[in-house]
Every structure is written in structure tokens, then in C-alpha cells.
Coordinates of C-alpha atoms in Angstrom, one line a residue:
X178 CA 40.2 35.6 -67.9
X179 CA 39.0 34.1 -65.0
X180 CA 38.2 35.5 -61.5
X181 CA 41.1 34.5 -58.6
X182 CA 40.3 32.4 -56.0
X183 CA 42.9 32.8 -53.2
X184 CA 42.7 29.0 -52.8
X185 CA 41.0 26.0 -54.8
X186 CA 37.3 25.0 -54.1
X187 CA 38.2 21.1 -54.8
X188 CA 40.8 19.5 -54.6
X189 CA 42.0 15.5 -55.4
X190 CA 44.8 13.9 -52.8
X191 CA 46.6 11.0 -54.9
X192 CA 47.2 8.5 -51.7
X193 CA 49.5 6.6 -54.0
X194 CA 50.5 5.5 -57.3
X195 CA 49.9 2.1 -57.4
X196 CA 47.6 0.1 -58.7
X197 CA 46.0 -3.3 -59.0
X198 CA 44.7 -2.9 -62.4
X199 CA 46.4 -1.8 -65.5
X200 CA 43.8 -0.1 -67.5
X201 CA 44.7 0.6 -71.3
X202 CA 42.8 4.0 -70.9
X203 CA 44.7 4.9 -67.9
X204 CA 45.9 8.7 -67.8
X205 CA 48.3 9.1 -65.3
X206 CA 51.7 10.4 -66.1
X207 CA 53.5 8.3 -64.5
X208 CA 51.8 4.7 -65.5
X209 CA 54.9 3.5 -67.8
X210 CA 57.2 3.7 -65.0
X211 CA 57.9 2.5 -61.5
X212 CA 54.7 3.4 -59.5
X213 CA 56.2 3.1 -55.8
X214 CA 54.8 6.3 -54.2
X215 CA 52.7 6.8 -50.8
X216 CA 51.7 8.6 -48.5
X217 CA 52.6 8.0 -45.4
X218 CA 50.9 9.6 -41.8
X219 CA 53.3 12.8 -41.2
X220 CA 52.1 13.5 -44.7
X221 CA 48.5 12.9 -44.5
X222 CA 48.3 15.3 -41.0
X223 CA 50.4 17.9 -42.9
X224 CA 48.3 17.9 -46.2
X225 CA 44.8 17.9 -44.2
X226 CA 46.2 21.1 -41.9
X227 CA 47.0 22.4 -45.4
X228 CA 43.2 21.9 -46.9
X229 CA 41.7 22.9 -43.2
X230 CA 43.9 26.2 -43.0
X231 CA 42.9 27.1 -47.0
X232 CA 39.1 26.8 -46.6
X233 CA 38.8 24.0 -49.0
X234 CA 35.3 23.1 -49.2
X235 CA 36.0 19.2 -51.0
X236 CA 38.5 16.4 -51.2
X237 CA 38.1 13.1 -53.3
X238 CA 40.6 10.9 -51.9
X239 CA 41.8 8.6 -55.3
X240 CA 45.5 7.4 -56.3
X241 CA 46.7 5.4 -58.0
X242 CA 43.8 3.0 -55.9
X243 CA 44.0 4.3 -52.7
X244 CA 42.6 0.7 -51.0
X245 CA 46.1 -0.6 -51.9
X246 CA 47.1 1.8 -48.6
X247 CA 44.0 1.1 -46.5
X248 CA 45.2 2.5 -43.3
X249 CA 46.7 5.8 -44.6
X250 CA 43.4 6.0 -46.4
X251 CA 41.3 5.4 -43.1
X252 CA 43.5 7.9 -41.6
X253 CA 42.9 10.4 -44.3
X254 CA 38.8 10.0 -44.1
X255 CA 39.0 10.4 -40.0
X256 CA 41.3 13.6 -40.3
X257 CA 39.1 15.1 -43.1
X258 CA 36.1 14.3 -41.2
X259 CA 37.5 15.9 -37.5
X260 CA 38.3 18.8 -40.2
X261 CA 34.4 19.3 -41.3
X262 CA 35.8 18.7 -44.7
X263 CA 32.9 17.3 -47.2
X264 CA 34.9 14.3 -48.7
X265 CA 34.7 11.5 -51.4
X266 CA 36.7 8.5 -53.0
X267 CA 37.5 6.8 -56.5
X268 CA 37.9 3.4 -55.7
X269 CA 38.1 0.3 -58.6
X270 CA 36.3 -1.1 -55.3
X271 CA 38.3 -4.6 -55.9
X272 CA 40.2 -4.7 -52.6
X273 CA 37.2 -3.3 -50.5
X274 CA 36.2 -6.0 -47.7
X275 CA 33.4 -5.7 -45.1
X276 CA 35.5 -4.9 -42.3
X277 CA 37.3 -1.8 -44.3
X278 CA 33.6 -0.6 -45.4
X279 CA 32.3 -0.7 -42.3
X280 CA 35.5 1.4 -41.0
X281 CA 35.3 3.9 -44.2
X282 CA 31.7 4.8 -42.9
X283 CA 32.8 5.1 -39.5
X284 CA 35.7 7.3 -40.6
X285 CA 33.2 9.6 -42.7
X286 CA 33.0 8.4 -46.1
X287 CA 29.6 8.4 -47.7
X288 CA 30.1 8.2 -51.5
X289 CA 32.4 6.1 -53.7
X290 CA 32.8 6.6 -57.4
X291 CA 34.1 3.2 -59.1
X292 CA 35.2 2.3 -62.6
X293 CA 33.2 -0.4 -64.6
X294 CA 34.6 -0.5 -68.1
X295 CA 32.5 -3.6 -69.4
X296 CA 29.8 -5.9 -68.8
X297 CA 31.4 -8.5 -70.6
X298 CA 33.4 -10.1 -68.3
X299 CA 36.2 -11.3 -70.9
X300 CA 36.7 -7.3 -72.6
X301 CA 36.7 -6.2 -68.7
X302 CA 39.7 -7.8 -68.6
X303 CA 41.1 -7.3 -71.5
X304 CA 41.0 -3.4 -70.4
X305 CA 42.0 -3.6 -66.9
X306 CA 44.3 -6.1 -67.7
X307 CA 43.4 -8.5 -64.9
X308 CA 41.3 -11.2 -65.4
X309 CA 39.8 -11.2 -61.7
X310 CA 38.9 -7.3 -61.9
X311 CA 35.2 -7.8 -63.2
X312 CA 34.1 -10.0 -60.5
X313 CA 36.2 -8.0 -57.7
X314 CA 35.0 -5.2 -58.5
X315 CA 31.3 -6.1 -58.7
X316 CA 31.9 -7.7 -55.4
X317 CA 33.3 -4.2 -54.0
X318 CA 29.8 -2.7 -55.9
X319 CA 27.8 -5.0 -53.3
X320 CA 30.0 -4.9 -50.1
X321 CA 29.8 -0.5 -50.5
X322 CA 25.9 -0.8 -50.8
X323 CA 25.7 -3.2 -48.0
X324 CA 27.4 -1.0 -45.6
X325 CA 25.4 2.3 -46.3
X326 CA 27.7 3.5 -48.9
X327 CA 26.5 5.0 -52.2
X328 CA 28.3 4.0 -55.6
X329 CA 28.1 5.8 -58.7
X330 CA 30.3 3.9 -61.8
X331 CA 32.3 5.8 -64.9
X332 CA 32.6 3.8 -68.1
X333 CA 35.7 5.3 -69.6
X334 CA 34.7 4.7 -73.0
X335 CA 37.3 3.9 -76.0
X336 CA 37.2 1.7 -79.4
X337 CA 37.3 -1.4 -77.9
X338 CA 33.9 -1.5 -75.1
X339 CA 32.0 2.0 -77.2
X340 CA 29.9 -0.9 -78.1
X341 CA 29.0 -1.9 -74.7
X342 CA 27.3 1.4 -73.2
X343 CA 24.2 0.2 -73.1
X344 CA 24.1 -3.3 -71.8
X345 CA 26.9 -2.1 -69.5
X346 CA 24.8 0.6 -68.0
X347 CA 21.8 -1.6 -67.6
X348 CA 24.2 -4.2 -66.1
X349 CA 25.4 -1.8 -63.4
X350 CA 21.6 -1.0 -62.6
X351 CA 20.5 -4.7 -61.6
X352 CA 23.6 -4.3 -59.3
X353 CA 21.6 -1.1 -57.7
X354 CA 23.8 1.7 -59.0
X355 CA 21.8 4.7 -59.7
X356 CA 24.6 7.2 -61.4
X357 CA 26.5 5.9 -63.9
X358 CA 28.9 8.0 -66.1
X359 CA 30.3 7.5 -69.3
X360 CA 33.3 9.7 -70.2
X361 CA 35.4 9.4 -73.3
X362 CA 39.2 8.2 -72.7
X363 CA 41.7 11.1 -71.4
X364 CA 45.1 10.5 -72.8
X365 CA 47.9 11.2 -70.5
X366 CA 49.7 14.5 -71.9
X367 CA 52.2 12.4 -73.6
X368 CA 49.9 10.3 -75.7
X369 CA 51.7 7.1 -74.5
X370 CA 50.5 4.1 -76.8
X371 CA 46.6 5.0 -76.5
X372 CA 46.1 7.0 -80.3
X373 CA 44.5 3.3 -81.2
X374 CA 41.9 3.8 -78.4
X375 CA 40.5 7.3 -79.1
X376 CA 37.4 7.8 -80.1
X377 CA 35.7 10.4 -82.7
X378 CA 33.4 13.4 -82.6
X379 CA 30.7 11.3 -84.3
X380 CA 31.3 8.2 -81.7
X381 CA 31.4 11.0 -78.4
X382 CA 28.3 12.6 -79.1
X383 CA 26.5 9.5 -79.9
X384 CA 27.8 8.1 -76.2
X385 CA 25.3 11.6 -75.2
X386 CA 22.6 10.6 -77.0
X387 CA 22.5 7.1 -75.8
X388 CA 23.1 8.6 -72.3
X389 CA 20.0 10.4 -72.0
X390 CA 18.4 7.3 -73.7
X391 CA 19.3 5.1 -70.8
X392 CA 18.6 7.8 -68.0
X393 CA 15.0 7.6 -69.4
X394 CA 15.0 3.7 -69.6
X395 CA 16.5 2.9 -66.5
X396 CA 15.5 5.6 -63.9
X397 CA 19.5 6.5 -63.2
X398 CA 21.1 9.8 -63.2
X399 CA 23.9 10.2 -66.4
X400 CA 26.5 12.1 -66.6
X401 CA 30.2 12.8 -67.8
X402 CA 32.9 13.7 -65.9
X403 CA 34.7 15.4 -68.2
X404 CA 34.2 18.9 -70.1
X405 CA 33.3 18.9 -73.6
X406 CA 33.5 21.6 -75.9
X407 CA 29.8 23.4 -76.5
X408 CA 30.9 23.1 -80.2
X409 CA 30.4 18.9 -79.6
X410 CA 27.4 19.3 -77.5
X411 CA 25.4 22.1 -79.2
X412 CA 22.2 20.9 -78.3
X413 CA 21.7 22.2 -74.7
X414 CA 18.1 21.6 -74.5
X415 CA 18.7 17.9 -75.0
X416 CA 21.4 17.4 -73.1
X417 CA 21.7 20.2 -70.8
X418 CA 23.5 18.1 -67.8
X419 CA 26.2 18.2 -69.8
X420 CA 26.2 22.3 -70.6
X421 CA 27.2 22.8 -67.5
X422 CA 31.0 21.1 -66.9
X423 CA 33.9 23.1 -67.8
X424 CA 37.8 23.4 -67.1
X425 CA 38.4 24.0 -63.5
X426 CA 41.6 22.9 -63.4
X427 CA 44.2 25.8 -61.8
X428 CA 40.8 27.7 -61.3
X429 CA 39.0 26.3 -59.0
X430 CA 40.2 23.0 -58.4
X431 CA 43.7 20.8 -58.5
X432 CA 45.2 17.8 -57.8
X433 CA 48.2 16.9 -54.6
X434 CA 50.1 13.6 -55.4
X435 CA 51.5 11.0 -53.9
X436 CA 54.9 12.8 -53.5
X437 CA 53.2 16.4 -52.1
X438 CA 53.7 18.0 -55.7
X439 CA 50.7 20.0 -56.3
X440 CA 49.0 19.9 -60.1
X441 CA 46.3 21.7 -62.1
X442 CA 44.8 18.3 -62.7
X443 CA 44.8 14.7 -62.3
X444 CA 45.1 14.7 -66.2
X445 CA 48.3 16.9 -66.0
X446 CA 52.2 16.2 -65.4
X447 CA 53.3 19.2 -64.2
X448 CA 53.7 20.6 -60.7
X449 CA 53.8 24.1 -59.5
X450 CA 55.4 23.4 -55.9
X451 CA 55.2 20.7 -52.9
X452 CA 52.5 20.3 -50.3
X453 CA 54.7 19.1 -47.9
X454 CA 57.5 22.0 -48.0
X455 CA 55.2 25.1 -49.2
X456 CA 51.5 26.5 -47.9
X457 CA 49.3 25.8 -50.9
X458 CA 48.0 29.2 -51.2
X459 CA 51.5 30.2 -52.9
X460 CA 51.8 27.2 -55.1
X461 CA 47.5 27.9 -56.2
X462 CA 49.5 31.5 -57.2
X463 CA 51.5 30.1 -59.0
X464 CA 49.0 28.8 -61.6
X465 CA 48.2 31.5 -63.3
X466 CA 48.9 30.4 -66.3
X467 CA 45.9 28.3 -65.9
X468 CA 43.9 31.8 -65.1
X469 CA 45.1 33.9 -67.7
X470 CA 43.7 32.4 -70.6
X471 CA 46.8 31.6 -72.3
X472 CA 46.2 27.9 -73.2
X473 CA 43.0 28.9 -74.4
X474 CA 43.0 28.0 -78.4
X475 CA 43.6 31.2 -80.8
X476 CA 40.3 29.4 -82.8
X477 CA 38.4 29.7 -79.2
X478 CA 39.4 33.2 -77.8
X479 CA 36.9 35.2 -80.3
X480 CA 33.8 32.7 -79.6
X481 CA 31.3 34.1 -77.6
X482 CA 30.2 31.0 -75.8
X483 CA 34.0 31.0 -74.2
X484 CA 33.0 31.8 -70.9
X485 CA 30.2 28.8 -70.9
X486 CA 32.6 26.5 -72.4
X487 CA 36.4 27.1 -71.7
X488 CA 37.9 25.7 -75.3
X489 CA 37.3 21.8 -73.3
X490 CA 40.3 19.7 -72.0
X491 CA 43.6 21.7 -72.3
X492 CA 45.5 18.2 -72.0
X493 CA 43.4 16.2 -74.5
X494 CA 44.3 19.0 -76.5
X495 CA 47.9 18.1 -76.8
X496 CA 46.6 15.6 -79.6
X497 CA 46.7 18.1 -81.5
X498 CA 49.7 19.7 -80.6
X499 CA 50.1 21.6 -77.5
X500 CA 48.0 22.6 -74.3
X501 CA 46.6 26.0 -76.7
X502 CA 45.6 23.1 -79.5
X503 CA 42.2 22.3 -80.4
X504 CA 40.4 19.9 -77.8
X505 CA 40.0 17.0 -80.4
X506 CA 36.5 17.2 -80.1
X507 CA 36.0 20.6 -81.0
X508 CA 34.5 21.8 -84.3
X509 CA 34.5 25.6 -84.3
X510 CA 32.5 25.5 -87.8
X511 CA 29.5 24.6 -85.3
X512 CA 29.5 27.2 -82.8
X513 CA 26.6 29.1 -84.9
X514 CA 24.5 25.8 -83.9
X515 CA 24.7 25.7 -80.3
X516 CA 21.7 26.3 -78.1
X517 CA 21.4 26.9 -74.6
X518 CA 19.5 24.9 -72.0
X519 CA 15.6 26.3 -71.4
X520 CA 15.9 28.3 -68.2
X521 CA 14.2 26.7 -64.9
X522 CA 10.9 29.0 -64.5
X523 CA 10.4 31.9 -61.9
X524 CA 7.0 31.5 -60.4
X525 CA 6.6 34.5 -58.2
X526 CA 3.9 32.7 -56.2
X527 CA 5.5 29.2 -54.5
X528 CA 8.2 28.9 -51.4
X529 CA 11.2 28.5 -52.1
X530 CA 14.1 27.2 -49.8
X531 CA 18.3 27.0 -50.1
X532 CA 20.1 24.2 -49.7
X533 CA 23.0 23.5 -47.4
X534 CA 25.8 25.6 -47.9
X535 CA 29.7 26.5 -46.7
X536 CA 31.1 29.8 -48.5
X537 CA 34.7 31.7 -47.4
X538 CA 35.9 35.0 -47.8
X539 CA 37.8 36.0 -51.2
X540 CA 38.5 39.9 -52.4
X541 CA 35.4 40.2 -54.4
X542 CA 33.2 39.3 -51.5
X543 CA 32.3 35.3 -50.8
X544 CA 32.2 32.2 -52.4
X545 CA 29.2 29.8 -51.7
X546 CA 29.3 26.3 -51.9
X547 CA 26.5 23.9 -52.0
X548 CA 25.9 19.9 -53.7
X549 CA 24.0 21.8 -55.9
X550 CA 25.7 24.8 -57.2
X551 CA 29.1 26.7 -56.1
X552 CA 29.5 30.7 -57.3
X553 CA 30.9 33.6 -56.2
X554 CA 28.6 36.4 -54.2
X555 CA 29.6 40.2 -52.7
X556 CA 28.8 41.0 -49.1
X557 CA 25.4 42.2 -50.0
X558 CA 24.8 39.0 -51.9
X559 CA 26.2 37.1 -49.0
X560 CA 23.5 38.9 -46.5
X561 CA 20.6 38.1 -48.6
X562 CA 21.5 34.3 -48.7
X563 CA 23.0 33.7 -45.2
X564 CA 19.6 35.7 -43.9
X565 CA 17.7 33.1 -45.9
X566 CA 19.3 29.6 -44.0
X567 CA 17.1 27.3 -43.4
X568 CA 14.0 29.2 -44.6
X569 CA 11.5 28.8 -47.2
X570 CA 10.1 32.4 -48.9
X571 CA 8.0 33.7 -51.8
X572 CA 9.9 35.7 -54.4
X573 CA 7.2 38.2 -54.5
X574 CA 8.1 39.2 -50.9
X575 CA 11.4 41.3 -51.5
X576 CA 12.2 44.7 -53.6
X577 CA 13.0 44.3 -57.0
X578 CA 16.5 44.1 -56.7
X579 CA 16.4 41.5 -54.5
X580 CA 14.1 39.2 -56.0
X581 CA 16.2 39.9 -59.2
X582 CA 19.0 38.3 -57.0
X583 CA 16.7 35.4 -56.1
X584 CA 15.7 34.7 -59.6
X585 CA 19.5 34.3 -60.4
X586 CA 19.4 31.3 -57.5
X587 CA 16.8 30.3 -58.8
X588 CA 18.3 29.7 -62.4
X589 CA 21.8 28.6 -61.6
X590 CA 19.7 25.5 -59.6
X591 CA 20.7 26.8 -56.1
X592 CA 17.2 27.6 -55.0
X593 CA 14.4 25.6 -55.6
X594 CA 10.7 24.8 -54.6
X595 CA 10.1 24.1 -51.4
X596 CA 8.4 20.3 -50.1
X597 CA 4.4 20.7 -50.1

């Protein structure tokens, strides 16, 4: 079903499982247990040769909260860094002190997604289970900005704070954070305790519409991190940010934990192989169960949208049953009302320019990787664009078939208007 990458595009290292908060949402598999693991240096070195050998193009260092390891987290940001790796962090930011911002910078690290599941100080707490999270973390929001690092914040949104979108979003903007999420709770695959928490179609499209509501209102870019199914969404010329997210997971991306096992996800429990005693590009062969379709939902295989969509979250699917289940927000009845995004216009007549970009060799040709778009090329695909670097060019200045080709950049976002 899905073209084979010989290695993942993205992938998540979990420095280790611990954490300082206890968040009822939380997904990870292993929450109910004892949470003890790390990683330790030998570790680290071996998993960023790993990435480095493998062509990986991005890592978001997360846990667990990684600041509970600080050094083997500084260590991690240097070696990804030496390693011309693009790199990231998910951070609760409660444990982050100037000193360790100032080194995070110095070691590389340039953006730091947080969670903020309240503006109300007392339900903050009553979520994270701590009742010094809220003013830690808003603390950690102000230390990161101070020292030259950007924040973006994810609500995960539930039945206890779905009332508090709003004034949380417009809380986190007088703190000067200009991307804000708000992603519906991910149960862990085996819907420990959290049924009471989830939230309905009605109440996760609603979260879309107030979304796009407060992106006008406050001047912030929105978003979800998760993929909905099209079937929830339909309306892609209202919200077509959110047209765009599907399942990567075993595709193009996967998760290494704190113990080396190597997942699909950060949503899923099992492991296809170890880090540390394997070379990544034979456990990522492994998961071809992730690439075959199989967990796709019987109700989802004859849709045409498919390929846009993916059937949504295979693991929020187990609600319903099983990783080939319904994702809980789907609604196949409604495929007939989905509508795609307008397409961004052609003009023949303005310069155009690429952005920055890595891409690697595959079978088929190339993949190219940018901030703005990643997708797979041929060689003569390839040519075009890597003649193009750093350029700015007029559409009307190449044969038909290749301004065809530069059209197609053109709509998927990767090439736009040059600066007047």
C-alpha cells in the first residue's frame, strides 16, 4: 500500500521513562508500572551512529521528560548536532533552568514543544497530578524564550479541560507562544482507566472549529498533532491544515525507547527489534505490517480518499476493538461530504524559489526533505530541483513537462513566491 522507505524520515528517541508529572491523558504503555529506564552515554553514541549511518533527516528527543536526564540529553543534542541531524524536543519545560537553556542552545536545540493542559491553575493540576506543574511549567515557557528558544504548546484535550480551549490558548499567547496545538487524548493501546476522558466526534470537530477561530483572533499558528480521519474533518477548505496529517507510523517515521526497542509509534507497545543489538534498517523491515495495509479497517479499504487519509490512528482504533477497528472518530456514512482544500494558484508570471532541503537515495529515485514539505522524487525529478538550489525562476521558463513538475511544487507548498 505504501511506497518502502529503506529507512524512516523521522524518528523519536525516548531518553527515559520517567516522569515528573502524572498526566491522566498520558499514553505511554508503560505508565502503570515501574518507569526506571534511561539512556545512558554508550547508548546515546550508539543510537546517533545508527540515525547518522541511516540518513535520517529528524529526531525529537522526548521520554518520558527527558530534563529529568539532563546530561544524557545535552549529550544527545551535541551528538545530533556534530551529526548535521535537524533535531527537536518535547519537554513539560518544568525542570528547565537558565543554565541548562543556555547549554541546550549551545548544544543545537532550537525548538521545544511543551504541554499546557489548562489555564486554570487548580484543573492543571488536577491533570498532571502535581500541584506545582502550572507555575513550573509557565516558568520553563519564559526561561526557553529568554534564551533564544522557540516554544510551541499542545493542549491534549479530554472531558475534563474541553472547556478551557479558548482561554487556555489565549493564556499561552500573553506568555508569547505563537503555535499552539490542541490534540484530542490518545489512549495507550490498552485503554488503561482513560474510557472516562474520551471525547466525542461532535466535541473533536468542534476543538477544529474553535481552532481556526483563535488562529484568527490571536495571530498564532494552530494545529493538531495527530491524524484525523477525512470522514471527521470533511471540510478541507475550512480547515485545510489539518487535511494534510496522516499515519506515518512504520512508514515514514518510528519511535526508539529508553531500552533500544524500536516502535512504529510513541502511541504503540510493540517492538520490532533493539537499537542497541541490531542496525535499524532491518528492524524498519521488519514493519511491514505497518506498510501493507493490513490494519487498514475493512470499512476504509474501498474509500477513495484512503490514500489522503490512511483510516486515522491505528491505536486509537483499538477502542473499538483491534488495530484494523474503526478510528473512533471515523464516520464512513460522511465520506460522500468531504471536500478538498482549494489548490494554491500557478501564476506563470512571478519568481519562485525552493526552500532548504536534505533528500537520500531510495530504489525509486530520492526523497526530499524540507520544513515545508517531504516527498519522494526520481533522478530526473531530483535534477530539476537540486539544479534549482538557491535560485528564484519563472515557471514560464521551462518545457511543458517541466513546468508541469514545477506546478506540482508548487501545490504540495514546497515552492513558493519569491521576496519582492
Amino acid at each position: 500500500m505504501y511506497r518502502a522507505l529503506r529507512s524512516p524520515i523521522s524518528v523519536q528517541v525516548e531518553m527515559t521513562q520517567r516522569c515528573n508529572s502524572s498526566c491522566l491523558h498520558c499514553y505511554n504503555h508503560w505508565r502503570t508500572g515501574e518507569a526506571n529506564g534511561w539512556l545512558d552515554s554508550p547508548s546515546i553514541l550508539r543510537i546517533v551512529k545508527e540515525l547518522a549511518t541511516n540518513d535520517i533527516f529528524d529526531v525529537t528527543i522526548t521520554g518520558g521528560e527527558p530534563l529529568l536526564r539532563p546530561r544524557e540529553t545535552l549529550s544527545m543534542s551535541q551528538l545530533l548536532q556534530d551529526a548535521g541531524i535537524n533535531f527537536s524536543m518535547n519537554s513539560n519545560l518544568r525542570l528547565l533552568t537558565p543554565r541548562l537553556a543556555s547549554a541546550l542552545r549551545e548544544a543545537g536545540l532550537r525548538t521545544i514543544l511543551t504541554s499546557f493542559v489548562s489555564h486554570d491553575r487548580r484543573r492543571h493540576a488536577q491533570i498532571t497530578q502535581s500541584s506545582t506543574s502550572f507555575d513550573q511549567v509557565v516558568r520553563g515557557i519564559e526561561v526557553a524564550k529568554e534564551h533564544g528558544l522557540a516554544v510551541a504548546a499542545n493542549m491534549v484535550l479530554s472531558r475534563i479541560n474541553i472547556a478551557d480551549l479558548r482561554e487556555t490558548a489565549r493564556f499561552l499567547r500573553t506568555l508569547g507562544v505563537e503555535n499552539f496545538c490542541a490534540t484530542k487524548i490518545s489512549p495507550p493501546s490498552d485503554l488503561r482507566n482513560v474510557e472516562y476522558l474520551l471525547l466525542s466526534r461532535e466535541e473533536v470537530r468542534q476543538s477544529l472549529v474553535t481552532l481556526v477561530e483563535l488562529e484568527s483572533e490571536l495571530g498564532i499558528n494552530v494545529d493538531i498533532l495527530e491524524c484525523y480521519p477525512l470522514c471527521l474533518i470533511k471540510d478541507g477548505k475550512r480547515f485545510p491544515k489539518f487535511f494534510r496529517r496522516s499515519c506515518v507510523a512504520g512508514v515514514s517515521a518510528c519511535t526508539v525507547g529508553s531500552d533500544g526497542t524500536v516502535r512504529p509509534c510513541s502511541h504503540a507497545s510493540q517492538g520490532y527489534g533493539n537499537i542497541l543489538h541490531e542496525h535499524l534498517e532491518v528492524i524498519w523491515r521488519r514493519m511491514d505490517d505497518w506498510r501493507d495495509g493490513r490494519y487498514i479497517p475493512s470499512m476504509c479499504k474501498t474509500c477513495h480518499h484512503l490514500p489522503s487519509c490512511t483510516g486515522g490512528c491505528r491505536i486509537d482504533a483499538c477502542v473499538h476493538g483491534g488495530m484494523n477497528s474503526l478510528d473512533p472518530c471515523a464516520h464512513p456514512e460522511d465520506q460522500g461530504q468531504i471536500v478538498y482544500p482549494e489548490r494554491r494558484p500557478v501564476l506563470n508570471a512571478i519568481a519562485y524559489q525552493l526552500p532548504p532541503f536534505n533528500s537520500r537515495t531510495e530504489s525509486f529515485g530520492r526523497v526530499i526533505y524540507s520544513q515545508k514539505a517531504c516527498f519522494p522524487v526520481n533522478d530526473a525529478g531530483f535534477k530539476i530541483i537540486d539544479g534549482l538550489r538557491s535560485q528564484t525562476f519563472l515557471l514560464d521558463g521551462f518545457d511543458d513537462k517541466t513546468r508541469d513538475f514545477l506546478q506540482h511544487l508548487v501545490m504540495l507548498g514546497f515552492a513558493s513566491p519569491a521576496p519582492q
